[in-house]
RNA sequence: GGAGGGGUGGCGGAGCGGUUGAACGCGGCGGUCUUGAAAACCGUUGUUCCGGUUUUCCGGAACCGUGGGUUCGAAUCCCACCCCCUCCGCCA
């Protein structure tokens, strides 16, 4: 959520920034409503003050054995009624303003390249060497079933299209990846592991920015109004909802592994083969609550933590900076990490790392104290995958496949898998 | 799911419907004392919003689980909901 004060003081700057994201401009309406609500609040407070004053007077009289006249009581009833009406008005106006603000995305940082979509993204750097094959590497949707470790038909039988099942070495490889990534981030990168609910309340989804605007992409349980998380970012953001984080505790760094549920409605018909785009997948997510002054450095560091996973797995990868038109709703600045998959011949987005500045903190009412006894302020929040499992699985299977159809396990994972190769099936 | 108990400030814990933002204790902060520290004593101690002033500050409003209601006035009475604890039942 954007700060109403900021909109009030710099309306044109906000308008311009929203434009670069290709957004509508409800700023004029917000400002009008804001003027109205402030007037109503002032009036209401004056009436309340009057009511409080007289009521105290009545109390004082009563303690001296006198009763309030019916005249006074009638007058106060009237004032009270007016105050209550104005109060209702401020609530309605507040809801309206809030409704508009909740639909507004974060403002891009000044150094974010302006662009309308994917084409505007900039390759910041590349890492790793592309694997060289003396045979034609095959895509994972062929390789997986061939090895007997991915089963698409049975996944579909259970839950429909875009669901899948892994078995044997496939299931174990995923579990090994999860354990290894969590160990890497906790032991070497200083994150604290956290285990979280996979469903959350409506207001939690609002806090992270997924609701009200993106209900379409979420699975929802009607009976209890619970929502399946599309990423661990959602519950982690809200860990400190309605709290004031004490001085000298930032940065707080968390890493969590959760299932992620996405309806992928907008992508209907796209990437239907394989496990690149599915309705349920596991992801290791990194998240930080940081001091606003350091948030951009913290973002760079988090990107490096994610890149470290790619480096250690021996991937060819590239880091993109997203342009204004491609930024996520809550983000002010985002880097994507893509790894090369030799089988399907594609760059796969395995991580998206964003500085959400104070956008989520304001929505979730998370504050911190910069120093002991200081005023509470909004922290910045940083999130990024570290990494998303299915696409990492794709990259490993496709890039490490051998001429005989087997797949070699990257060195770092072997202590976790307990095997160093997924053998080709014979017969 | 059933029965009972409870939700008050950073924590503990009071609070006849009326100068109660809330006694008291602890903690925190400032000060006196001390070579220093402790003890003792004195003072101070939340958050949000509106208006004025504008890095200090002043005035007002709101907040005692949440939302409604009664009343001139509600932490205090009524209703609904949520959460926690104890016991019983069920279950991974």
Coordinates of C-alpha atoms (C1' of nucleotides) in Angstrom, one line a residue:
Chain A
X1 CA 0.0 0.0 0.0
X2 CA 1.2 3.5 -0.8
X3 CA 1.3 6.1 1.9
X4 CA -1.7 8.5 1.8
X5 CA 0.6 11.2 3.1
X6 CA 3.0 10.6 0.2
X7 CA 0.1 10.7 -2.3
X8 CA -1.2 13.9 -0.7
X9 CA 2.2 15.6 -0.9
X10 CA 3.5 14.4 -4.2
X11 CA 0.5 13.5 -6.3
X12 CA 2.2 14.1 -9.7
X13 CA 5.2 12.1 -8.8
X14 CA 2.9 9.2 -7.9
X15 CA 0.9 9.6 -11.1
X16 CA 4.1 9.5 -13.2
X17 CA 5.4 6.4 -11.4
X18 CA 2.2 4.5 -11.8
X19 CA 2.1 5.4 -15.5
X20 CA 5.4 3.7 -16.0
X21 CA 3.8 0.5 -14.8
X22 CA 0.9 1.0 -17.1
X23 CA -1.6 1.6 -14.3
X24 CA -4.8 3.6 -14.2
X25 CA -4.8 6.8 -12.2
X26 CA -7.3 6.9 -9.3
X27 CA -5.2 9.6 -7.6
X28 CA -7.6 12.4 -8.1
X29 CA -10.4 10.4 -6.5
X30 CA -8.2 9.4 -3.6
X31 CA -7.3 13.0 -2.9
X32 CA -10.9 14.0 -3.0
X33 CA -12.0 11.3 -0.6
X34 CA -9.0 12.1 1.6
X35 CA -10.1 15.8 1.8
X36 CA -13.6 14.7 2.7
X37 CA -12.6 12.2 5.4
X38 CA -10.3 14.7 7.1
X39 CA -13.1 17.3 7.2
X40 CA -15.5 14.7 8.7
X41 CA -12.9 13.6 11.2
X42 CA -12.3 17.1 12.4
X43 CA -16.1 17.7 12.8
X44 CA -16.6 14.4 14.5
X45 CA -13.8 15.0 17.0
X46 CA -15.2 18.4 17.8
X47 CA -18.6 16.9 18.5
X48 CA -17.1 14.2 20.6
X49 CA -15.1 16.7 22.5
X50 CA -18.3 18.6 23.3
X51 CA -20.1 15.4 24.4
X52 CA -17.2 14.4 26.6
X53 CA -17.0 17.8 28.2
X54 CA -20.7 17.9 29.0
X55 CA -20.8 14.3 30.2
X56 CA -18.0 14.9 32.6
X57 CA -19.9 18.0 33.8
X58 CA -23.0 15.8 34.4
X59 CA -20.9 13.3 36.4
X60 CA -19.6 16.1 38.5
X61 CA -23.1 17.4 39.2
X62 CA -24.3 14.0 40.1
X63 CA -21.5 13.6 42.7
X64 CA -23.0 16.7 44.3
X65 CA -26.5 15.3 44.3
X66 CA -27.7 17.2 41.2
X67 CA -29.3 15.6 38.2
X68 CA -28.8 16.6 34.6
X69 CA -31.9 18.3 33.1
X70 CA -33.8 16.6 30.4
X71 CA -32.9 19.6 28.3
X72 CA -29.2 18.8 28.5
X73 CA -29.8 15.2 27.9
X74 CA -31.8 15.8 24.8
X75 CA -29.2 18.2 23.5
X76 CA -26.5 15.6 24.1
X77 CA -28.5 13.0 22.4
X78 CA -28.6 15.2 19.4
X79 CA -24.9 15.9 19.4
X80 CA -24.2 12.2 20.0
X81 CA -26.3 11.3 17.1
X82 CA -24.5 13.8 14.8
X83 CA -21.2 12.5 16.0
X84 CA -22.2 8.9 15.4
X85 CA -23.4 9.8 11.9
X86 CA -20.1 11.5 11.1
X87 CA -18.3 8.5 12.5
X88 CA -20.2 6.2 10.2
X89 CA -19.3 8.6 7.4
X90 CA -15.6 8.4 8.2
X91 CA -15.7 4.7 8.3
X92 CA -17.4 4.5 4.9
X93 CA -14.9 7.0 3.4
X94 CA -12.1 5.1 5.1
X95 CA -13.2 1.9 3.5
X96 CA -13.5 3.5 0.1
X97 CA -10.0 5.1 0.3
X98 CA -8.6 1.8 1.6
X99 CA -10.2 -0.1 -1.2
X100 CA -8.6 2.2 -3.8
X101 CA -5.2 2.1 -2.1
X102 CA -5.3 -1.7 -1.8
X103 CA -5.5 -1.9 -5.6
X104 CA -2.5 0.4 -6.2
X105 CA 0.8 -1.3 -6.9
X106 CA 4.1 -0.2 -5.4
X107 CA 6.1 2.6 -7.0
X108 CA 9.2 1.5 -9.0
X109 CA 12.5 2.8 -7.7
X110 CA 14.0 5.6 -9.8
X111 CA 16.8 3.3 -11.2
X112 CA 14.3 0.7 -12.5
X113 CA 14.4 0.7 -16.4
X114 CA 11.1 1.9 -17.9
X115 CA 9.4 -0.6 -20.1
X116 CA 6.1 -2.1 -20.9
X117 CA 6.8 -5.8 -20.6
X118 CA 9.3 -8.6 -20.7
X119 CA 11.1 -7.0 -23.7
X120 CA 12.2 -4.1 -21.4
X121 CA 14.0 -6.3 -19.0
X122 CA 17.8 -6.0 -18.8
X123 CA 20.3 -8.8 -18.5
X124 CA 22.5 -7.7 -15.6
X125 CA 25.0 -10.6 -15.6
X126 CA 25.5 -14.2 -16.5
X127 CA 27.1 -17.1 -14.7
X128 CA 28.3 -20.6 -15.4
X129 CA 29.2 -22.3 -18.7
X130 CA 26.6 -23.9 -20.9
X131 CA 26.8 -27.7 -20.8
X132 CA 28.2 -29.3 -24.0
X133 CA 26.6 -32.4 -25.4
X134 CA 27.7 -34.8 -28.0
X135 CA 24.2 -36.0 -28.3
X136 CA 20.8 -34.4 -28.5
X137 CA 19.6 -33.8 -24.9
X138 CA 15.9 -34.5 -24.4
X139 CA 13.4 -32.5 -22.5
X140 CA 12.4 -33.5 -19.0
X141 CA 8.9 -34.4 -19.9
X142 CA 10.3 -37.3 -21.9
X143 CA 13.3 -38.0 -19.7
X144 CA 11.4 -38.0 -16.4
X145 CA 8.9 -40.7 -17.4
X146 CA 11.6 -42.6 -19.2
X147 CA 13.6 -42.8 -15.9
X148 CA 10.4 -43.7 -14.0
X149 CA 10.8 -40.7 -11.7
X150 CA 8.0 -38.4 -13.0
X151 CA 4.5 -39.6 -13.6
X152 CA 2.2 -37.1 -15.3
X153 CA -0.7 -39.4 -16.0
X154 CA -1.1 -40.4 -12.4
X155 CA -0.8 -36.9 -11.1
X156 CA -3.5 -35.8 -13.5
X157 CA -5.6 -38.8 -12.4
X158 CA -5.4 -37.6 -8.8
X159 CA -5.9 -33.8 -9.2
X160 CA -6.3 -32.9 -12.8
X161 CA -4.1 -31.2 -15.4
X162 CA -0.9 -29.4 -14.2
X163 CA -0.5 -31.8 -11.3
X164 CA 2.2 -34.4 -11.3
X165 CA 3.8 -37.1 -9.2
X166 CA 7.5 -37.9 -8.6
X167 CA 8.7 -41.3 -7.5
X168 CA 11.8 -43.1 -6.4
X169 CA 15.0 -41.1 -7.2
X170 CA 12.8 -38.2 -8.4
X171 CA 11.1 -37.8 -5.1
X172 CA 14.3 -38.3 -3.3
X173 CA 16.2 -35.8 -5.5
X174 CA 13.6 -33.1 -4.6
X175 CA 13.8 -33.9 -0.9
X176 CA 17.6 -33.7 -1.1
X177 CA 17.4 -30.4 -2.9
X178 CA 15.1 -29.0 -0.2
X179 CA 17.4 -30.1 2.6
X180 CA 20.5 -29.0 0.9
X181 CA 19.1 -25.5 0.1
X182 CA 17.8 -25.0 3.6
X183 CA 21.2 -26.0 5.0
X184 CA 23.0 -23.7 2.7
X185 CA 20.9 -20.7 3.6
X186 CA 20.8 -21.4 7.3
X187 CA 24.4 -22.5 7.8
X188 CA 26.2 -20.3 5.2
X189 CA 23.9 -17.3 4.5
X190 CA 22.6 -16.6 8.0
X191 CA 18.9 -17.3 7.6
X192 CA 16.6 -18.7 10.2
X193 CA 14.5 -21.7 9.1
X194 CA 10.8 -21.4 9.7
X195 CA 8.0 -23.8 9.0
X196 CA 4.6 -22.3 8.1
X197 CA 0.9 -22.9 7.5
X198 CA 0.1 -23.4 3.9
X199 CA -3.3 -21.7 4.2
X200 CA -3.9 -18.3 5.6
X201 CA -6.7 -15.9 6.4
X202 CA -7.9 -13.3 4.0
X203 CA -6.2 -10.3 5.7
X204 CA -2.9 -12.2 5.5
X205 CA -3.2 -12.3 1.7
X206 CA -4.0 -8.6 1.7
X207 CA -1.0 -7.9 3.8
X208 CA 1.4 -9.4 1.2
X209 CA -0.5 -7.8 -1.7
X210 CA -2.1 -11.0 -3.2
X211 CA -5.6 -9.8 -2.3
X212 CA -7.9 -8.2 -3.2
X213 CA -6.5 -7.9 -6.7
X214 CA -5.3 -11.4 -7.5
X215 CA -8.0 -13.7 -6.1
X216 CA -8.2 -15.3 -9.6
X217 CA -4.8 -16.9 -9.1
X218 CA -5.5 -18.3 -5.6
X219 CA -7.2 -21.5 -4.3
X220 CA -9.8 -20.6 -1.7
X221 CA -11.6 -22.6 0.9
X222 CA -15.1 -21.0 1.1
X223 CA -16.2 -22.7 4.3
X224 CA -13.5 -21.1 6.5
X225 CA -12.4 -18.3 4.2
X226 CA -8.9 -19.8 4.1
X227 CA -6.6 -19.2 1.1
X228 CA -3.8 -21.6 -0.1
X229 CA -0.5 -19.8 -0.2
X230 CA 1.1 -19.2 -3.6
X231 CA 4.4 -18.7 -1.9
X232 CA 5.9 -18.7 1.6
X233 CA 6.4 -14.9 1.1
X234 CA 2.7 -14.5 2.2
X235 CA 2.8 -16.0 5.7
X236 CA 6.4 -14.8 6.4
X237 CA 5.4 -11.2 5.6
X238 CA 2.7 -11.4 8.2
X239 CA 4.8 -13.0 10.9
X240 CA 5.2 -9.6 12.5
X241 CA 1.8 -8.2 11.5
X242 CA 0.5 -5.7 14.0
X243 CA 3.8 -5.8 15.9
X244 CA 6.5 -3.3 16.6
X245 CA 9.9 -5.0 16.1
X246 CA 12.2 -3.9 18.9
X247 CA 15.3 -1.8 18.3
X248 CA 18.5 -3.5 17.2
X249 CA 16.8 -6.6 15.8
X250 CA 16.9 -5.9 12.1
X251 CA 17.7 -7.4 9.8
X252 CA 15.6 -10.5 10.4
X253 CA 16.3 -13.2 7.8
X254 CA 14.0 -16.2 7.3
X255 CA 14.1 -19.2 5.0
X256 CA 11.1 -21.5 4.5
X257 CA 10.2 -24.5 2.4
X258 CA 6.5 -24.7 1.6
X259 CA 4.2 -26.0 -1.0
X260 CA 2.9 -23.3 -3.3
X261 CA -0.5 -23.3 -5.0
X262 CA -1.3 -21.3 -8.1
X263 CA -4.3 -21.6 -10.3
X264 CA -2.4 -20.2 -13.3
X265 CA -5.6 -18.9 -14.8
X266 CA -3.9 -16.2 -16.7
X267 CA -1.4 -18.7 -18.2
X268 CA -4.1 -21.2 -19.4
X269 CA -2.7 -23.1 -22.4
X270 CA 0.9 -21.9 -21.8
X271 CA 3.7 -24.2 -20.8
X272 CA 1.4 -27.2 -20.5
X273 CA 4.1 -29.7 -21.0
X274 CA 6.2 -31.0 -18.2
X275 CA 6.6 -29.5 -14.7
X276 CA 7.6 -25.9 -15.6
X277 CA 4.2 -24.5 -14.7
X278 CA 2.1 -26.5 -12.3
X279 CA -0.7 -25.8 -9.8
X280 CA 1.3 -27.1 -6.8
X281 CA 5.0 -27.1 -6.3
X282 CA 7.6 -26.8 -3.5
X283 CA 9.7 -23.8 -3.1
X284 CA 12.5 -22.6 -0.7
X285 CA 11.9 -19.0 0.0
X286 CA 14.2 -16.4 1.5
X287 CA 12.8 -13.3 3.2
X288 CA 14.2 -10.4 5.1
X289 CA 12.8 -7.6 7.2
X290 CA 15.4 -4.8 6.9
X291 CA 16.2 -1.2 7.7
X292 CA 15.0 1.1 4.9
X293 CA 18.4 2.6 4.5
X294 CA 20.0 -0.8 3.7
X295 CA 17.2 -2.4 1.7
X296 CA 18.8 -2.2 -1.7
X297 CA 22.1 -3.7 -0.5
X298 CA 20.1 -6.4 1.3
X299 CA 18.4 -7.1 -2.0
X300 CA 21.7 -7.5 -3.8
X301 CA 22.9 -9.8 -1.1
X302 CA 19.7 -11.9 -1.3
X303 CA 20.1 -12.2 -5.1
X304 CA 23.7 -13.4 -4.5
X305 CA 22.4 -16.0 -2.0
X306 CA 20.1 -17.3 -4.7
X307 CA 22.8 -17.2 -7.3
X308 CA 25.0 -19.2 -5.0
X309 CA 22.5 -22.1 -5.3
X310 CA 22.9 -21.9 -9.1
X311 CA 26.6 -21.7 -8.9
X312 CA 26.9 -24.7 -6.6
X313 CA 24.6 -26.8 -8.8
X314 CA 26.8 -25.9 -11.7
X315 CA 24.0 -24.2 -13.7
X316 CA 24.3 -21.7 -16.5
X317 CA 22.3 -18.8 -15.3
X318 CA 21.6 -15.1 -16.0
X319 CA 20.3 -12.3 -13.8
X320 CA 17.7 -10.0 -15.2
X321 CA 16.5 -6.7 -13.8
X322 CA 12.8 -6.3 -14.5
X323 CA 11.6 -3.2 -16.1
X324 CA 8.7 -1.1 -14.7
X325 CA 6.1 -2.8 -16.8
X326 CA 7.1 -6.3 -15.6
X327 CA 7.4 -5.6 -11.9
X328 CA 5.2 -7.6 -9.5
X329 CA 2.4 -5.7 -7.7
X330 CA 4.2 -5.3 -4.4
X331 CA 7.7 -4.8 -5.8
X332 CA 9.7 -1.6 -6.2
X333 CA 12.7 -3.4 -7.8
X334 CA 13.1 -7.0 -8.9
X335 CA 15.8 -9.3 -10.2
X336 CA 14.9 -12.6 -11.8
X337 CA 17.3 -15.4 -12.0
X338 CA 16.9 -17.8 -15.0
X339 CA 18.8 -21.0 -15.5
X340 CA 19.4 -22.7 -18.8
X341 CA 17.7 -26.0 -19.5
X342 CA 19.4 -27.9 -22.3
X343 CA 16.5 -30.3 -23.0
X344 CA 13.7 -27.9 -23.6
X345 CA 16.1 -25.2 -24.8
X346 CA 14.7 -22.6 -22.5
X347 CA 15.7 -20.1 -19.8
X348 CA 13.7 -21.0 -16.7
X349 CA 12.9 -18.5 -14.1
X350 CA 14.0 -20.2 -10.8
X351 CA 13.9 -17.1 -8.6
X352 CA 12.4 -13.7 -8.4
X353 CA 14.0 -11.4 -5.9
X354 CA 12.2 -8.2 -4.9
X355 CA 12.6 -5.2 -2.7
X356 CA 9.0 -4.4 -1.6
X357 CA 10.1 -1.3 0.3
X358 CA 7.5 -0.4 2.9
X359 CA 4.6 -1.6 0.7
X360 CA 3.9 -4.8 2.5
X361 CA 4.9 -3.4 5.9
X362 CA 2.2 -0.7 5.6
X363 CA -0.4 -3.2 4.5
X364 CA 0.5 -5.6 7.3
X365 CA 1.1 -2.9 9.9
X366 CA 4.6 -4.1 10.6
X367 CA 6.8 -1.6 12.3
X368 CA 10.2 -1.4 14.0
X369 CA 12.2 0.9 16.2
X370 CA 15.4 2.3 14.7
X371 CA 16.6 3.0 18.2
X372 CA 15.5 2.4 21.7
X373 CA 12.6 4.7 22.6
X374 CA 12.4 6.0 19.0
X375 CA 9.2 6.3 17.0
X376 CA 8.0 3.2 15.2
X377 CA 8.8 3.1 11.5
X378 CA 8.0 0.9 8.6
X379 CA 10.7 -1.7 7.7
X380 CA 11.4 -2.7 4.2
X381 CA 10.8 -6.3 3.1
X382 CA 12.8 -8.3 0.7
X383 CA 11.9 -11.7 -0.8
X384 CA 13.3 -14.1 -3.2
X385 CA 13.1 -17.8 -4.1
X386 CA 16.1 -19.8 -3.2
X387 CA 14.9 -21.7 -5.3
X388 CA 11.7 -23.1 -6.8
X389 CA 12.0 -26.9 -6.9
X390 CA 10.4 -28.1 -10.2
X391 CA 12.5 -25.8 -12.4
X392 CA 15.6 -26.8 -10.6
X393 CA 14.7 -30.4 -11.1
X394 CA 14.2 -29.7 -14.8
X395 CA 17.6 -28.1 -15.0
X396 CA 19.3 -30.9 -13.2
X397 CA 17.6 -33.6 -15.3
X398 CA 18.1 -31.9 -18.6
X399 CA 21.6 -30.6 -18.1
X400 CA 23.1 -33.6 -16.3
X401 CA 21.7 -36.2 -18.6
X402 CA 24.1 -38.7 -20.1
X403 CA 24.2 -40.4 -23.5
X404 CA 22.9 -43.6 -22.0
X405 CA 19.9 -41.9 -20.6
X406 CA 21.1 -41.8 -17.0
X407 CA 21.4 -38.5 -15.0
X408 CA 24.4 -37.6 -12.9
X409 CA 23.7 -35.9 -9.5
X410 CA 25.5 -32.7 -8.9
X411 CA 28.4 -33.1 -6.4
X412 CA 26.9 -31.0 -3.6
X413 CA 23.7 -33.0 -3.5
X414 CA 25.2 -36.4 -3.2
X415 CA 25.5 -36.4 0.6
X416 CA 21.8 -35.7 0.6
X417 CA 20.6 -38.1 -2.1
X418 CA 22.8 -40.9 -1.1
X419 CA 23.3 -41.8 -4.8
X420 CA 25.4 -40.1 -7.5
X421 CA 23.4 -41.1 -10.5
X422 CA 19.9 -41.8 -11.5
X423 CA 20.3 -44.9 -13.7
X424 CA 18.6 -45.3 -17.0
X425 CA 15.8 -47.9 -16.9
X426 CA 16.7 -51.1 -18.6
X427 CA 14.1 -53.0 -20.5
Chain B
rG1 C1' -17.4 -31.4 19.0
rG2 C1' -19.3 -31.0 24.7
rA3 C1' -18.7 -28.6 29.8
rG4 C1' -16.4 -24.8 32.6
rG5 C1' -13.0 -20.5 33.2
rG6 C1' -10.6 -16.3 31.1
rG7 C1' -9.0 -12.2 27.5
rU8 C1' -7.0 -4.8 30.7
rG9 C1' -0.8 -0.9 29.0
rG10 C1' 6.4 -4.2 27.7
rC11 C1' 5.1 -8.0 31.7
rG12 C1' 2.2 -9.2 36.3
rG13 C1' -2.4 -7.5 38.2
rA14 C1' -6.7 -4.0 40.2
rG15 C1' -10.8 -1.6 38.4
rC16 C1' -19.4 0.7 42.7
rG17 C1' -21.7 3.1 34.7
rG18 C1' -19.2 9.2 35.8
rU19 C1' -12.6 14.3 36.1
rU20 C1' -9.8 6.2 34.5
rG21 C1' -5.3 6.2 29.4
rA22 C1' -6.6 3.4 33.3
rA23 C1' -4.6 2.1 40.8
rC24 C1' -0.5 -1.1 42.4
rG25 C1' 3.9 -4.0 41.4
rC26 C1' 7.9 -5.3 37.9
rG27 C1' 10.6 -3.8 33.9
rG28 C1' 12.5 0.5 30.9
rC29 C1' 14.2 5.7 30.7
rG30 C1' 16.0 10.4 33.3
rG31 C1' 17.8 12.4 37.9
rU32 C1' 19.7 12.7 43.3
rC33 C1' 23.3 10.1 46.2
rU34 C1' 28.3 7.3 45.1
rU35 C1' 35.3 7.2 43.2
rG36 C1' 32.2 3.7 40.2
rA37 C1' 28.2 0.2 40.7
rA38 C1' 24.2 -1.6 43.6
rA39 C1' 20.5 -0.2 47.1
rA40 C1' 17.4 3.9 48.4
rC41 C1' 14.6 8.1 47.0
rC42 C1' 12.4 11.5 43.2
rG43 C1' 10.5 12.0 38.3
rU44 C1' 9.1 9.8 33.7
rU45 C1' 7.1 5.8 30.6
rG46 C1' 2.0 3.3 24.9
rU47 C1' -0.1 3.5 19.9
rU48 C1' -3.0 5.8 16.0
rC49 C1' -5.6 9.9 13.8
rC50 C1' -7.1 15.2 13.0
rG51 C1' -5.8 20.4 13.6
rG52 C1' -2.2 24.1 14.7
rU53 C1' 3.2 24.8 15.2
rU54 C1' 6.9 22.7 12.4
rU55 C1' 13.3 18.4 13.5
rU56 C1' 11.2 20.7 20.1
rC57 C1' 5.9 21.2 20.9
rC58 C1' 0.5 22.5 21.9
rG59 C1' -4.9 21.3 21.5
rG60 C1' -8.5 17.6 20.4
rA61 C1' -10.2 12.5 19.2
rA62 C1' -9.8 7.2 19.4
rC63 C1' -7.9 2.6 21.5
rC64 C1' -9.0 -2.1 28.0
rG65 C1' -9.9 -9.5 22.3
rU66 C1' -13.3 -8.0 17.7
rG67 C1' -17.9 -6.0 16.0
rG68 C1' -22.7 -4.2 17.3
rG69 C1' -26.3 -2.3 21.2
rU70 C1' -28.2 0.5 25.8
rU71 C1' -26.8 5.5 28.0
rC72 C1' -25.9 12.5 28.6
rG73 C1' -21.7 9.2 29.8
rA74 C1' -19.1 2.2 29.2
rA75 C1' -12.9 -1.1 30.5
rU76 C1' -17.4 -1.5 33.7
rC77 C1' -24.3 -3.4 31.4
rC78 C1' -26.6 -6.4 26.9
rC79 C1' -25.9 -9.4 22.2
rA80 C1' -22.8 -11.8 18.5
rC81 C1' -18.2 -13.5 17.1
rC82 C1' -12.8 -14.6 17.7
rC83 C1' -8.8 -16.4 20.7
rC84 C1' -6.5 -18.7 25.1
rC85 C1' -6.7 -22.2 29.4
rU86 C1' -8.7 -26.7 32.1
rC87 C1' -11.6 -31.2 31.8
rC88 C1' -14.2 -34.9 28.5
rG89 C1' -14.8 -37.0 23.6
rC90 C1' -12.5 -37.9 18.7
rC91 C1' -8.1 -38.3 15.8
rA92 C1' -2.8 -37.8 12.5

